[in-house]
Coordinates of C-alpha atoms and ligand atoms in Angstrom, one line a residue:
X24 CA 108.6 164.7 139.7
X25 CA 108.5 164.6 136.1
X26 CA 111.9 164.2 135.7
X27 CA 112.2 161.3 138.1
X28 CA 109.1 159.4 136.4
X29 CA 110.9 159.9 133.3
X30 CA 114.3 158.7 134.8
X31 CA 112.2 155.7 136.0
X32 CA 111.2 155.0 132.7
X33 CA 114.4 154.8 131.2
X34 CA 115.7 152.9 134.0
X35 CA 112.8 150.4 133.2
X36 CA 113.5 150.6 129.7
X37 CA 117.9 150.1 129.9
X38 CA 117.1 147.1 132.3
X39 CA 114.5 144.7 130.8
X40 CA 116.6 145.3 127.2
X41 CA 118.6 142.1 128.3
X42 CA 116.8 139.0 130.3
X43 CA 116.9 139.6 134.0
X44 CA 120.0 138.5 135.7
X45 CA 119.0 135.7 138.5
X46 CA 121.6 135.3 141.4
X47 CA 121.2 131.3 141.7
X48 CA 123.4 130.3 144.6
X49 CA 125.7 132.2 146.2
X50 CA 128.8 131.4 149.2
X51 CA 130.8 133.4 151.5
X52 CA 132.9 130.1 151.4
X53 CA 133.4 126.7 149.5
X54 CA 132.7 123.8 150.8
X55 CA 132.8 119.7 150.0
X56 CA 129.6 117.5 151.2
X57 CA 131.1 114.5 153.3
X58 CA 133.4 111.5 151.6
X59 CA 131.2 108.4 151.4
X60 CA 133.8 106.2 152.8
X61 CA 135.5 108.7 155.2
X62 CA 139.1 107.2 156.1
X63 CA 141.8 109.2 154.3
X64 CA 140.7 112.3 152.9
X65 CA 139.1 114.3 155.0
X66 CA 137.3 117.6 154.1
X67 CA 137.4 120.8 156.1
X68 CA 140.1 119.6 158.5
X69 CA 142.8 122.7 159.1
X70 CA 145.5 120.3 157.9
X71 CA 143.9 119.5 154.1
X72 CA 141.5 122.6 154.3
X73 CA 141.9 126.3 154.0
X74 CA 138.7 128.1 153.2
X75 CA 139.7 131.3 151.5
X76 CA 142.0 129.2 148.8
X77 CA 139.0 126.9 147.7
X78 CA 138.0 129.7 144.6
X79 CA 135.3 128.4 142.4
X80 CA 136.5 128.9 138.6
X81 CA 134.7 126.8 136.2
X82 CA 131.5 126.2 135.2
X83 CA 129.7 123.8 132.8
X84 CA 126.1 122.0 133.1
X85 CA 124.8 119.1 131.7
X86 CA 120.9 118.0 132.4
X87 CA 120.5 118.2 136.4
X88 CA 123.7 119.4 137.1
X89 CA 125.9 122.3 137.6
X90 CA 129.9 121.5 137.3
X91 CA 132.7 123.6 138.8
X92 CA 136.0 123.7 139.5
X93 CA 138.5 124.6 142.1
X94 CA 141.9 125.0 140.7
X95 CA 144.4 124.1 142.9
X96 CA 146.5 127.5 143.5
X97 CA 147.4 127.2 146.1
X98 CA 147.1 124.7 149.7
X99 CA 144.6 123.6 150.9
X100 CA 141.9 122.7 148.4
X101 CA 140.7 119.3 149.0
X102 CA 138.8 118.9 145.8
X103 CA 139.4 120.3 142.1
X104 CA 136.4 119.3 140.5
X105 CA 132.8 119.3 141.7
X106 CA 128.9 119.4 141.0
X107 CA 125.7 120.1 142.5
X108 CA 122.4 119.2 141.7
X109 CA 120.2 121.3 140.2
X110 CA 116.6 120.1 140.8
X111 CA 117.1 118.9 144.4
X112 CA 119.2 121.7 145.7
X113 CA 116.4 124.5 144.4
X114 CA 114.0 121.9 145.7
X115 CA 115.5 122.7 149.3
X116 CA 115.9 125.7 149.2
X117 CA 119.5 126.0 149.4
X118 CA 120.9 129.2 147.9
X119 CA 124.7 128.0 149.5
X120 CA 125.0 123.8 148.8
X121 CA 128.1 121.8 149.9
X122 CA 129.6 121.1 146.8
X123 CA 130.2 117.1 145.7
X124 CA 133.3 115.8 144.8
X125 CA 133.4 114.7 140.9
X126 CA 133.8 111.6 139.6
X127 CA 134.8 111.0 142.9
X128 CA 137.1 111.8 145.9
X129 CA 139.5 109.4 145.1
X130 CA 139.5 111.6 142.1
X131 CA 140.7 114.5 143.7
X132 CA 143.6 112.7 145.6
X133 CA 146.9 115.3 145.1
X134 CA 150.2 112.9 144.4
X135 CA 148.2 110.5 142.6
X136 CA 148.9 111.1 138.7
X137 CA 145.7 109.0 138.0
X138 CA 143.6 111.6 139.7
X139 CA 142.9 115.4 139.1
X140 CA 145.6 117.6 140.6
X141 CA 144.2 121.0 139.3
X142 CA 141.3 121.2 136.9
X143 CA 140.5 125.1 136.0
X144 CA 138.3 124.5 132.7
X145 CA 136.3 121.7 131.2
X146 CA 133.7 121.4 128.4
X147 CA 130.6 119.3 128.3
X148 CA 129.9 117.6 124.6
X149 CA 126.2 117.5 123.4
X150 CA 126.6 113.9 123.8
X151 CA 127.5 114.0 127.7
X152 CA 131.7 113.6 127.5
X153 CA 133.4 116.2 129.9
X154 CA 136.6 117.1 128.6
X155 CA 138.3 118.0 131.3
X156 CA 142.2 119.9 131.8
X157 CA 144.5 118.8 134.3
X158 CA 147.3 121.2 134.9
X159 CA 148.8 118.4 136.4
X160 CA 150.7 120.6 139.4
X161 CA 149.1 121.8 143.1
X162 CA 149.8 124.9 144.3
X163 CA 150.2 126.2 140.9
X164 CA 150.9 129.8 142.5
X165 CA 153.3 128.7 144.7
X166 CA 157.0 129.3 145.4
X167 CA 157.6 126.0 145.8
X168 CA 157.0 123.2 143.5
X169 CA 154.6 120.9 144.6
X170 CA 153.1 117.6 143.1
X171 CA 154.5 117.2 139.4
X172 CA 152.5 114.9 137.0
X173 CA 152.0 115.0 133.4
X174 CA 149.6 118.2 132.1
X175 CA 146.4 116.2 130.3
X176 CA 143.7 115.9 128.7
X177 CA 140.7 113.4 130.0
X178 CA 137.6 112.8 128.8
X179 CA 134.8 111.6 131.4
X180 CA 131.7 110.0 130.3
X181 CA 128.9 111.8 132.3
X182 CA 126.6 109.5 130.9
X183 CA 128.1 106.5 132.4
X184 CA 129.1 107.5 136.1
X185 CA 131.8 109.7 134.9
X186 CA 134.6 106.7 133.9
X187 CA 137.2 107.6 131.8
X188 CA 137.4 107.3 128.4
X189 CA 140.4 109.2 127.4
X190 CA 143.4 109.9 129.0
X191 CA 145.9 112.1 127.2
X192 CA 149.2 113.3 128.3
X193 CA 150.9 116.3 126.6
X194 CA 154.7 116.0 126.4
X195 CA 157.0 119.0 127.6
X196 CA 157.3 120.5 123.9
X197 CA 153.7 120.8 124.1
X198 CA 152.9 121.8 127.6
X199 CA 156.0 121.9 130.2
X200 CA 155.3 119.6 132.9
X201 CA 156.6 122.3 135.2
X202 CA 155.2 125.3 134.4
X203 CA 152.5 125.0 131.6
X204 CA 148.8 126.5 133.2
X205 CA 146.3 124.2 131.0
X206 CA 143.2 127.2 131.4
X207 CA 140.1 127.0 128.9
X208 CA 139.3 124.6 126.3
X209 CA 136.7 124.6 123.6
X210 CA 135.4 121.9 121.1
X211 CA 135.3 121.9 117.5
X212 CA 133.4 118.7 116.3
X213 CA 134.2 119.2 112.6
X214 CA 136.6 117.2 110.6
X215 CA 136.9 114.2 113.1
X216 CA 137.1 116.5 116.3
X217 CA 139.0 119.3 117.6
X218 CA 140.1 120.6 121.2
X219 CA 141.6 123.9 121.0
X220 CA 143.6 124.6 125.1
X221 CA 145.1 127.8 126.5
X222 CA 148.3 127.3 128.0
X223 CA 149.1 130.7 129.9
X224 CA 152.1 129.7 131.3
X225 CA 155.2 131.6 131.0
X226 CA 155.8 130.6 127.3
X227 CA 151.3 131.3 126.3
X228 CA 150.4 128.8 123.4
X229 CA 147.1 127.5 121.9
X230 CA 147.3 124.1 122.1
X231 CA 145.7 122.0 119.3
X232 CA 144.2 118.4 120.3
X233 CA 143.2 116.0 117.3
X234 CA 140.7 113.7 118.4
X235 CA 140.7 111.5 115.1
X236 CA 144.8 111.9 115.0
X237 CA 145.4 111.8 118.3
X238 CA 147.7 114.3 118.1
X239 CA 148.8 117.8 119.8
X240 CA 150.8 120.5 118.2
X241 CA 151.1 124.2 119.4
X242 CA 150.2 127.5 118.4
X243 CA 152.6 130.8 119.5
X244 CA 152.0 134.4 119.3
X245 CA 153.2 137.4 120.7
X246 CA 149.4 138.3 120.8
X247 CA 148.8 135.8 123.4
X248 CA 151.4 137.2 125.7
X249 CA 150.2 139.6 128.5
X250 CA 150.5 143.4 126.9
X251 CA 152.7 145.4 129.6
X252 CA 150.0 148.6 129.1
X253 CA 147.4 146.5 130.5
X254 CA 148.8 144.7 133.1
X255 CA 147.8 146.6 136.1
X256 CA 143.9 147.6 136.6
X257 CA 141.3 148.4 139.5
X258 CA 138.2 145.9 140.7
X259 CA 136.3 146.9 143.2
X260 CA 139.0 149.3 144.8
X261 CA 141.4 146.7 144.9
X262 CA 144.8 146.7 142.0
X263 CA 145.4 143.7 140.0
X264 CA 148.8 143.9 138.9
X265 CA 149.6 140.7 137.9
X266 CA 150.8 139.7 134.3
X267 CA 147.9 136.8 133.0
X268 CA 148.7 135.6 129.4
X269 CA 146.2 134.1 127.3
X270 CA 143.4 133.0 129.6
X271 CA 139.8 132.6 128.0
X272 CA 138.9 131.2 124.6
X273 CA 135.3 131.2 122.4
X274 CA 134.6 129.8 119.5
X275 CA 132.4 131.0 116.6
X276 CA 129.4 128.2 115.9
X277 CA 130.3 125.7 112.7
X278 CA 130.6 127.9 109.5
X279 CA 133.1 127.7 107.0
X280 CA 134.8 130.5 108.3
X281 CA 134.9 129.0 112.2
X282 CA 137.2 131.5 114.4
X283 CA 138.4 131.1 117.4
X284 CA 138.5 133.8 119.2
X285 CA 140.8 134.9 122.5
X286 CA 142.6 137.2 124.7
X287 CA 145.0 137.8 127.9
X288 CA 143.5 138.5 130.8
X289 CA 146.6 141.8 130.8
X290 CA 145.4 142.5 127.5
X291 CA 142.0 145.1 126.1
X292 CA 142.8 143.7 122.7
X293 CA 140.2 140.6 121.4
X294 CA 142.4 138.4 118.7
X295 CA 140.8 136.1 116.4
X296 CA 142.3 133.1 114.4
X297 CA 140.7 130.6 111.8
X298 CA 140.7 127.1 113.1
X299 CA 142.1 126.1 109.8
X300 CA 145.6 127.7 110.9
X301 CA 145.1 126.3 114.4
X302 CA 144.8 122.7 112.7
X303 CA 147.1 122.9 110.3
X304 CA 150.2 121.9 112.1
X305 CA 153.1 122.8 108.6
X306 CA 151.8 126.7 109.2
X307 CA 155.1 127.7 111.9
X308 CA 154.2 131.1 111.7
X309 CA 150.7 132.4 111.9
X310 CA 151.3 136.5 111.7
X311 CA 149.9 136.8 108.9
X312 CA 146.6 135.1 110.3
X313 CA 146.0 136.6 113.7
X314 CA 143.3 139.4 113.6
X315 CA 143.6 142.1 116.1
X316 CA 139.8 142.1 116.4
X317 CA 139.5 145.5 118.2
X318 CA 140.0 147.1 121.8
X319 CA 137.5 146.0 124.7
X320 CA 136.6 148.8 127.6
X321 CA 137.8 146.1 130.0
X322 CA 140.5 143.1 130.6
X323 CA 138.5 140.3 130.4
X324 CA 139.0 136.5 131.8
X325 CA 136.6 134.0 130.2
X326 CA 134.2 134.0 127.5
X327 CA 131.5 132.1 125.4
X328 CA 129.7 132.5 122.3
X329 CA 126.4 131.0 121.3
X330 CA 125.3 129.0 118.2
X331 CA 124.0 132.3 117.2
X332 CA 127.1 134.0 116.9
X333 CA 126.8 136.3 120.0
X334 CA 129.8 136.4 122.1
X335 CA 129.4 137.0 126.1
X336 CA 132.4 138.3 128.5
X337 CA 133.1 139.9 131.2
X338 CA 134.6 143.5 131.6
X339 CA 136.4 143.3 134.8
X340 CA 137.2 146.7 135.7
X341 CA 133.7 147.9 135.4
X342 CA 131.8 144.7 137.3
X343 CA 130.0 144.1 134.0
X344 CA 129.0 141.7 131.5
X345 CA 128.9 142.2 127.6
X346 CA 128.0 140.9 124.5
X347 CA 129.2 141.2 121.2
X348 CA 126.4 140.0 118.0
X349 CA 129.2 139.3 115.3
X350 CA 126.4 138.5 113.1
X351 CA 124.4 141.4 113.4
X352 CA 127.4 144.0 113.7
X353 CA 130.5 143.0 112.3
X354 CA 132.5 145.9 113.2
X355 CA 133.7 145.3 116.4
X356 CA 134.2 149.4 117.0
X357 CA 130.2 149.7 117.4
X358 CA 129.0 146.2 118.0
X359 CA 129.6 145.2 121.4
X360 CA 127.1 146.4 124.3
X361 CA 127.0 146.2 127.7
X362 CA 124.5 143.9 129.4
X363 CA 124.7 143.8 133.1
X364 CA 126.7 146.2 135.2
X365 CA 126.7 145.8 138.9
X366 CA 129.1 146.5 141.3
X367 CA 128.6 144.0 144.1
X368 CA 127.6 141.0 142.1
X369 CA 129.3 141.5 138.9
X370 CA 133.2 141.3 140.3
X371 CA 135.2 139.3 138.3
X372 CA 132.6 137.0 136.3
X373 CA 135.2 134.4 135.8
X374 CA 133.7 131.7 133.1
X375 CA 130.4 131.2 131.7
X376 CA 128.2 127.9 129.8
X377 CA 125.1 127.3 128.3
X378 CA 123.1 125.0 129.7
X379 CA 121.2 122.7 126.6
X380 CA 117.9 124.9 127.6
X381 CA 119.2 128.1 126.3
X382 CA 119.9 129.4 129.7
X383 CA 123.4 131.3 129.9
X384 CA 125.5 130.6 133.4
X385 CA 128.5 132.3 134.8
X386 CA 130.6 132.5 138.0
X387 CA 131.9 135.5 139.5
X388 CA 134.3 135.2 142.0
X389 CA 136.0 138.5 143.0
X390 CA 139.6 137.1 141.9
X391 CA 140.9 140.2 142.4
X392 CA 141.0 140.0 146.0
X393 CA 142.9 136.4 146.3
X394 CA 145.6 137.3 143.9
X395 CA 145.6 140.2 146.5
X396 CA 145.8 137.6 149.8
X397 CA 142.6 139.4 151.3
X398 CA 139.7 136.9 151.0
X399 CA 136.9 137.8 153.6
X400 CA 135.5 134.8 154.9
X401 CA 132.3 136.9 156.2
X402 CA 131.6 138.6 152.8
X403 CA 129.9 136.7 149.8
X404 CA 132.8 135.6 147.4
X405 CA 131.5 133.5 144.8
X406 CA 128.1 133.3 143.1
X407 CA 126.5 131.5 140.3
X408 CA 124.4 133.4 138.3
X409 CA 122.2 133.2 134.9
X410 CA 120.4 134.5 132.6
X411 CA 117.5 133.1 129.9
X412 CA 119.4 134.2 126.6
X413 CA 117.5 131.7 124.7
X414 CA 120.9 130.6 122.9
X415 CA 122.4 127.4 122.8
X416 CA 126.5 126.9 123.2
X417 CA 128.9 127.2 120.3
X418 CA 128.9 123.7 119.8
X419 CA 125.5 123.6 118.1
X420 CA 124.2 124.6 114.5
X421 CA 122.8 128.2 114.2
X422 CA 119.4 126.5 113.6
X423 CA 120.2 124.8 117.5
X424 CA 120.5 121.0 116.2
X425 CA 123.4 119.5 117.6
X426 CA 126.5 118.0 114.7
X427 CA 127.1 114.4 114.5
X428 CA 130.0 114.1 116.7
X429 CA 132.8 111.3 116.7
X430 CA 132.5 108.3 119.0
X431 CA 134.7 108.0 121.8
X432 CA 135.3 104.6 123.6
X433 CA 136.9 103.4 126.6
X434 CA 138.9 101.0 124.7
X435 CA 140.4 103.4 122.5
X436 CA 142.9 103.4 125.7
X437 CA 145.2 105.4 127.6
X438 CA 146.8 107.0 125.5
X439 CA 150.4 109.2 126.0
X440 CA 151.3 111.5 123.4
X441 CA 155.2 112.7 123.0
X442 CA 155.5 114.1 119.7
X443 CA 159.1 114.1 118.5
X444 CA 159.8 111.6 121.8
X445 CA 161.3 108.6 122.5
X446 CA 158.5 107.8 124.8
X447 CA 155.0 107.4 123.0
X448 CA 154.1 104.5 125.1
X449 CA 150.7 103.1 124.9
X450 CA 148.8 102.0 127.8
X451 CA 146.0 100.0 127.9
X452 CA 142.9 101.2 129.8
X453 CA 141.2 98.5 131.5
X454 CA 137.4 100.1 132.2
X455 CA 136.1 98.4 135.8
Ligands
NAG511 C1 113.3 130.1 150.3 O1 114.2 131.0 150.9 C2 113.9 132.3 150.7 C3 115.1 133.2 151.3 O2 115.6 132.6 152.4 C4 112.6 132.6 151.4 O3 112.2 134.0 151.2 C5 111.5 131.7 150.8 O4 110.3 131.9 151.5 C6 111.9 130.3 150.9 N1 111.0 129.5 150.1 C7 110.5 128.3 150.5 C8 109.6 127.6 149.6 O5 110.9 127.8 151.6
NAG512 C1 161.3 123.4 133.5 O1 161.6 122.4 132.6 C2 162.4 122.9 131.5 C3 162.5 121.8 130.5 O2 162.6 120.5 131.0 C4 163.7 123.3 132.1 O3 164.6 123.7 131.1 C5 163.5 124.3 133.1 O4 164.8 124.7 133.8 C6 162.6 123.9 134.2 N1 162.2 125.0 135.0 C7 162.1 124.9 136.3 C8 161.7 126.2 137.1 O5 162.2 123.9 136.9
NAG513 C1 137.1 135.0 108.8 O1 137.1 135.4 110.2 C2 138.1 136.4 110.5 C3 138.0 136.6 112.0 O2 136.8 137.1 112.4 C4 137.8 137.7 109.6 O3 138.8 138.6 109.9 C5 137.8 137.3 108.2 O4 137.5 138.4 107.4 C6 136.8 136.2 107.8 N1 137.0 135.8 106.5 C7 136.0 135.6 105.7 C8 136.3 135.1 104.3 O5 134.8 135.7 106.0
NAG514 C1 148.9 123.7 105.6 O1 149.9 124.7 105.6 C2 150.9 124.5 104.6 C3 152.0 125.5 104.8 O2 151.5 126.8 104.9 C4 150.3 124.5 103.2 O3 151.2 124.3 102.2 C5 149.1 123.5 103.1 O4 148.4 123.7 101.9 C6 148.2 123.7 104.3 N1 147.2 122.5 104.3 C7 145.9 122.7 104.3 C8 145.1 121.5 104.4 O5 145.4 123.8 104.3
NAG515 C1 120.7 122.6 110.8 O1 121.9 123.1 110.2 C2 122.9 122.2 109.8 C3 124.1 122.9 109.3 O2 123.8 123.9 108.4 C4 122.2 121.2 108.7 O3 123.2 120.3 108.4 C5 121.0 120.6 109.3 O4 120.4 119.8 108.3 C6 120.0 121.6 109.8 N1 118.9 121.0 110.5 C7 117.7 121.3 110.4 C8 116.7 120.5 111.2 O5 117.4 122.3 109.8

């Protein structure tokens, strides 16, 4: 009896170390509240719709909304980029909402080259501008090559009905129109704006995105590169074994040492790089720059760090969620802990965001069983979870104010870039 009090105790104790972990909404299955104007695209039909391939990825918020995204893998995902409403949906006491098509479903259309044909990452600006990746293919995991247009960068203006004001196309050196996978992005709003992509095709890269230059380059390293020893692991019962180069990115708060930090999903080791390598585009060889930060328990898909310096991920093989305080504990060996371990709701936490409230988010979305073909409709695949870490994103000061960040404006144009092309053409965006 005493023994078990005492076990209680501890229990009591290991749990409320870390803010309790709220499930907020939660689906066996995805699906897309109806079309306004319902003509072409139509959702859940068998022809444009098949359930288990509709696998929420991303998520972002921004004031009453949750954003997500449904990268296009494979057939029949009618839409690629989403959002539900906070304040409403809690309000009805929905735990699984439809989700709503983003900007809009003419947005989503596949074929079209001025809509979104797979979006898998995005990132919200403290002024409201979603920077969204566009892989630019369908059916990315296909045999078969589907719908080809240019891998891009756009920026949407949440603020403003999300219109679009960026468009920026990456040429084949920087991302190969036919098989680069654009995957996380983060935002550096220093020195006239930075993006920094994943690209975890078959040849990984960081790609590097100049906001004042309007230019790309790209970063290689063997280190992004799935490592063969870690390539095969167990979630859940079920074996992944599928090589996944660089996947998920985080970047240290503004200091003069900012880092970016990253790591295959086949890979235990955490890498780190100073943006000032990634942005300086005369360095060809960055060896001598790339930190093999230390070895993780887990393989690990996305991950985030706060403006305090604390970086969150996931640990797949053990359902749980860390964090690492690189200002408290430097030395990766002893500083990371584990913060929620749970082996029903923790498989594969996929991509996590702050919300401007301090709140942390995340998705988990068992991956592990679609890479394996054996989604169960009648099971609860995906949920959307959070947790009050009273820490704001990245993108803010340590002291939480937010930096001045560039204007962007719709009449900056379309713009193509094709370094070292023929074909830098530049197309003017007319907003209606
Ligand atoms: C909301 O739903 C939960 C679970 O279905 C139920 O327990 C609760 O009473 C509901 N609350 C309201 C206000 O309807
Ligand atoms: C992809 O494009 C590159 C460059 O244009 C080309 O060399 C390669 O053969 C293409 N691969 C496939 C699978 O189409
Ligand atoms: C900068 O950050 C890297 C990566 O975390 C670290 O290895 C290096 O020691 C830091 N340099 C300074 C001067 O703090
Ligand atoms: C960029 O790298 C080149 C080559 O290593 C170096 O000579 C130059 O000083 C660097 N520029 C900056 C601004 O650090
Ligand atoms: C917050 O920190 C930034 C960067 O150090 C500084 O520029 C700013 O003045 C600080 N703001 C406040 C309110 O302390």
């Amino acid at each position: 009896m005493i023994r078990l009090t005492f076990l209680a105790c501890l229990l009591t104790i290991v749990v409320t170390e870390y803010p309790p972990l709220e499930v907020n909404f939660q689906w066996n299955v995805i699906k897309y509240s109806d079309r306004v104007t319902d003509n072409e695209v139509v959702k859940d039909s068998p022809n444009s719709y098949i359930a288990a391939n509709n696998v929420i990825s991303g998520i972002k918020l921004w004031k009453d909304y949750i954003y997500l995204t449904i990268p296009r893998r494979k057939s029949g995902v009618p839409v690629t980029l989403a959002r539900i409403p906070l304040s409403a949906t809690k309000a009805k006491n929905v735990t699984s909402p439809d989700l709503e098509a983003y900007p809009s479903w003419d947005m989503q259309l596949a074929g079209d080259c001025n809509a979104f044909q797979s979006v898998q990452s995005m990132e919200i600006d403290p002024q409201g501008r979603m920077w969204v990746l566009d892989t630019g293919r369908t059916e990315t995991m296909a045999d078969y090559q589907a719908t080809k247009c240019p891998p891009r960068l756009v920026i949407l203006d949440l603020e403003n009905g999300g219109v679009v004001l960026r468009n920026i196309e990456f040429s084949q050196e920087i991302a190969a129109h036919n098989s680069s996978n654009l995957n996380d992005i983060v935002l550096d709003h220093q020195d006239g704006g930075y993006a920094y992509i994943s690209d975890s095709g078959p040849e990984p890269a960081i790609i590097v995105y100049s906001l004042k230059d309007n230019k790309a380059h790209k970063v290689t390293h063997n280190s992004m590169k799935a490592e063969s020893d870690a390539i095969t692991f167990v979630v859940s019962d079920t074996t992944v074994k599928e090589p996944i180069n660089i996947d998920g990115i985080a970047l240290s708060p503004p200091e003069p040492n900012r880092t970016l930090y990253y790591s295959s999903v086949s890979s235990i080791h955490l890498y780190a790089i100073p943006v000032k390598v990634l942005q300086n585009s005369s360095v060809r060889n960055v060896q001598k720059y790339v930190v093999d930060v230390g070895r993780k328990t887990s393989q690990t898909s996305g991950m985030v760090m706060s403006n305090t310096g604390v970086l969150y991920y996931g640990l797949l093989a053990d359902d749980a969620i860390a964090m690492w305080d690189t200002v408290a504990n430097q030395i990766f060996a002893s500083g990371p802990r584990k913060m929620y371990r749970n082996h029903q709701l923790l498989q594969w936490p996929d991509t996590f965001a702050f919300h401007e409230n301090g709140r942390l988010w995340w998705v988990t979305n068992r991956f592990q069983n679609f890479l394996n073909n054996k989604v169960n409709g009648n099971e609860i695949n995906y949920r959307i979870m959070s947790s009050n870490v009273m820490q704001k994103s990245y993108q803010y000061f340590p002291n939480g104010t937010a930096p001045e960040l560039p204007i962007i404006t719709a009449a900056a144009g379309q713009i193509r870039i094709a370094i070292s092309t023929a074909f830098a053409i530049l197309l003017v965006f007319v907003a209606c």
